[in-house]
Short mmCIF file of C-alpha atoms in Angstrom, two decimals:
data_model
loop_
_atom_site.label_atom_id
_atom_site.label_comp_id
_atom_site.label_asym_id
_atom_site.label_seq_id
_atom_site.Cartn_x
_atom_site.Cartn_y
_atom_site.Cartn_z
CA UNK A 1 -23.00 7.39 -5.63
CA UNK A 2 -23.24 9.51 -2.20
CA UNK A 3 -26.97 8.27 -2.21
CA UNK A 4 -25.98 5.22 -2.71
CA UNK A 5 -23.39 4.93 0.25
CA UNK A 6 -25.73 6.67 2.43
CA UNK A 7 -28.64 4.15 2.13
CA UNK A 8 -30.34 7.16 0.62
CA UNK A 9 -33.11 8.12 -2.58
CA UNK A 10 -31.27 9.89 -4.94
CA UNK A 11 -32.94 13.13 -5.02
CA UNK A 12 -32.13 13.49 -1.31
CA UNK A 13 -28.22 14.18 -2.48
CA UNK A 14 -26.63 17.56 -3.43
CA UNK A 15 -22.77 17.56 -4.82
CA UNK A 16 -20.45 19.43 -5.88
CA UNK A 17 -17.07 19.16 -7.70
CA UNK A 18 -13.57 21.10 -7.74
CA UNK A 19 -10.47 20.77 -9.21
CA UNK A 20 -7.47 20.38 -6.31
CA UNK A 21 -4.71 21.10 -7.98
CA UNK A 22 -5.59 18.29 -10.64
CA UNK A 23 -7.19 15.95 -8.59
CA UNK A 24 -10.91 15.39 -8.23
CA UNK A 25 -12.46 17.53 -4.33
CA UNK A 26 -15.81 16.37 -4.36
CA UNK A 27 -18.50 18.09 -1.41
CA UNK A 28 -21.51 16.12 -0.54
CA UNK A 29 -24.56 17.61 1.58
CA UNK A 30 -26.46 14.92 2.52
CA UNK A 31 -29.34 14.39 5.00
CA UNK A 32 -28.29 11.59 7.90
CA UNK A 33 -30.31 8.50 7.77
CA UNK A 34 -32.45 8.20 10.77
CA UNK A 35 -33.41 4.82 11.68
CA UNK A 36 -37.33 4.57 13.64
CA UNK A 37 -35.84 4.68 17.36
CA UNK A 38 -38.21 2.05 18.12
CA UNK A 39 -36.25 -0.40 15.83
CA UNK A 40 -32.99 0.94 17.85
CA UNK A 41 -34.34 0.14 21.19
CA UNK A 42 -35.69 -3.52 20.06
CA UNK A 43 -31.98 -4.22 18.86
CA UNK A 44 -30.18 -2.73 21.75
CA UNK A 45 -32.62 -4.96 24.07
CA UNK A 46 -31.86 -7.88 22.37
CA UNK A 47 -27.96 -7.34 22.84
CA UNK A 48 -27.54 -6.66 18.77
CA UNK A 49 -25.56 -3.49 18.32
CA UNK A 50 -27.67 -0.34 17.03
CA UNK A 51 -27.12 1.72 14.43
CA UNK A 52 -23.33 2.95 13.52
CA UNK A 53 -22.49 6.74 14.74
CA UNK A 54 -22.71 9.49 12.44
CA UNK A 55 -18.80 9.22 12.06
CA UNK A 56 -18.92 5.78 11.20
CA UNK A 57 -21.56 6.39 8.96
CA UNK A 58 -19.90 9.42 7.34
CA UNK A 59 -16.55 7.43 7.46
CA UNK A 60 -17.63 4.46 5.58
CA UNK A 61 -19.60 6.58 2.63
CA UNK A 62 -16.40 8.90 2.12
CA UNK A 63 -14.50 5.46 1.76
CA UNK A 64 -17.62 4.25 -1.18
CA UNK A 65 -17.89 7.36 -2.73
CA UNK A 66 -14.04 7.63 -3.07
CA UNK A 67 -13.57 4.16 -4.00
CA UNK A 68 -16.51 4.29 -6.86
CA UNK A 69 -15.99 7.91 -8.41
CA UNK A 70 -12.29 6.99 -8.94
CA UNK A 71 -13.37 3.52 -10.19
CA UNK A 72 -16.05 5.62 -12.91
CA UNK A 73 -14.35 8.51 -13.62
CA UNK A 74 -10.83 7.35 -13.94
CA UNK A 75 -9.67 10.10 -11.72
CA UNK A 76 -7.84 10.05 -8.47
CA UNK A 77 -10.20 11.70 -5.80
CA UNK A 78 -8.13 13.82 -2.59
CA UNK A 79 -11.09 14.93 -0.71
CA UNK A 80 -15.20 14.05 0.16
CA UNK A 81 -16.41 16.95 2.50
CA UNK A 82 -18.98 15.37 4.27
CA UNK A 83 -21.80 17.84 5.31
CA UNK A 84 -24.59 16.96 7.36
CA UNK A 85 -28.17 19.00 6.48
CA UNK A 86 -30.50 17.51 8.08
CA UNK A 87 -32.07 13.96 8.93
CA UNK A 88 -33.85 11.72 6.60
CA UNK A 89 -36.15 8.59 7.98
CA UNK A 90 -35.33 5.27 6.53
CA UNK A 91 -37.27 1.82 7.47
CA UNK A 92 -39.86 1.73 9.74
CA UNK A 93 -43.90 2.01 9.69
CA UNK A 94 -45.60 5.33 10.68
CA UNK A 95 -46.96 5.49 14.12
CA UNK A 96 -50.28 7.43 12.88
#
């Protein structure tokens, strides 16, 4: 499900899970999608916003992954920890 809210292959995902105090702490490292900048700089020319900011990125994926591991498991989840490993390129054609 992180993957998934990240835009991401699955294998790129690692999780973990705790009990907190009988609710469901779940930490997610995760690698942070990296659009091609060229495809950032042909959207911000044409006036089209770019790409949302790592918070709103992280923001929106803690909401999904909250939302759809309570809606699976049946259990109420009080924490993602979000943490950030490295970057992973989505989209986008190879220069080389």
């Amino acid at each position: 499900m992180a993957a998934q809210a990240f835009g991401l292959p699955a294998g790129t995902v690692k999780a973990s899970l705790r009990d907190d105090a009988g609710l469901l702490a779940i930490t997610v490292a995760v690698p942070l999608p990296a659009p091609p900048l060229l495809e950032l700089a042909a959207a911000d020319a044409d006036g089209v916003p770019g790409a949302p900011t790592v918070f709103e990125q992280s923001d929106l994926a803690r909401a999904t992954i909250i939302k759809h591991t309570g809606a699976v498991t049946g259990t109420t989840v009080s924490r993602v920890d979000i943490r950030l490993t490295d970057s992973h390129r989505t989209g986008g054609k190879a220069l080389l």
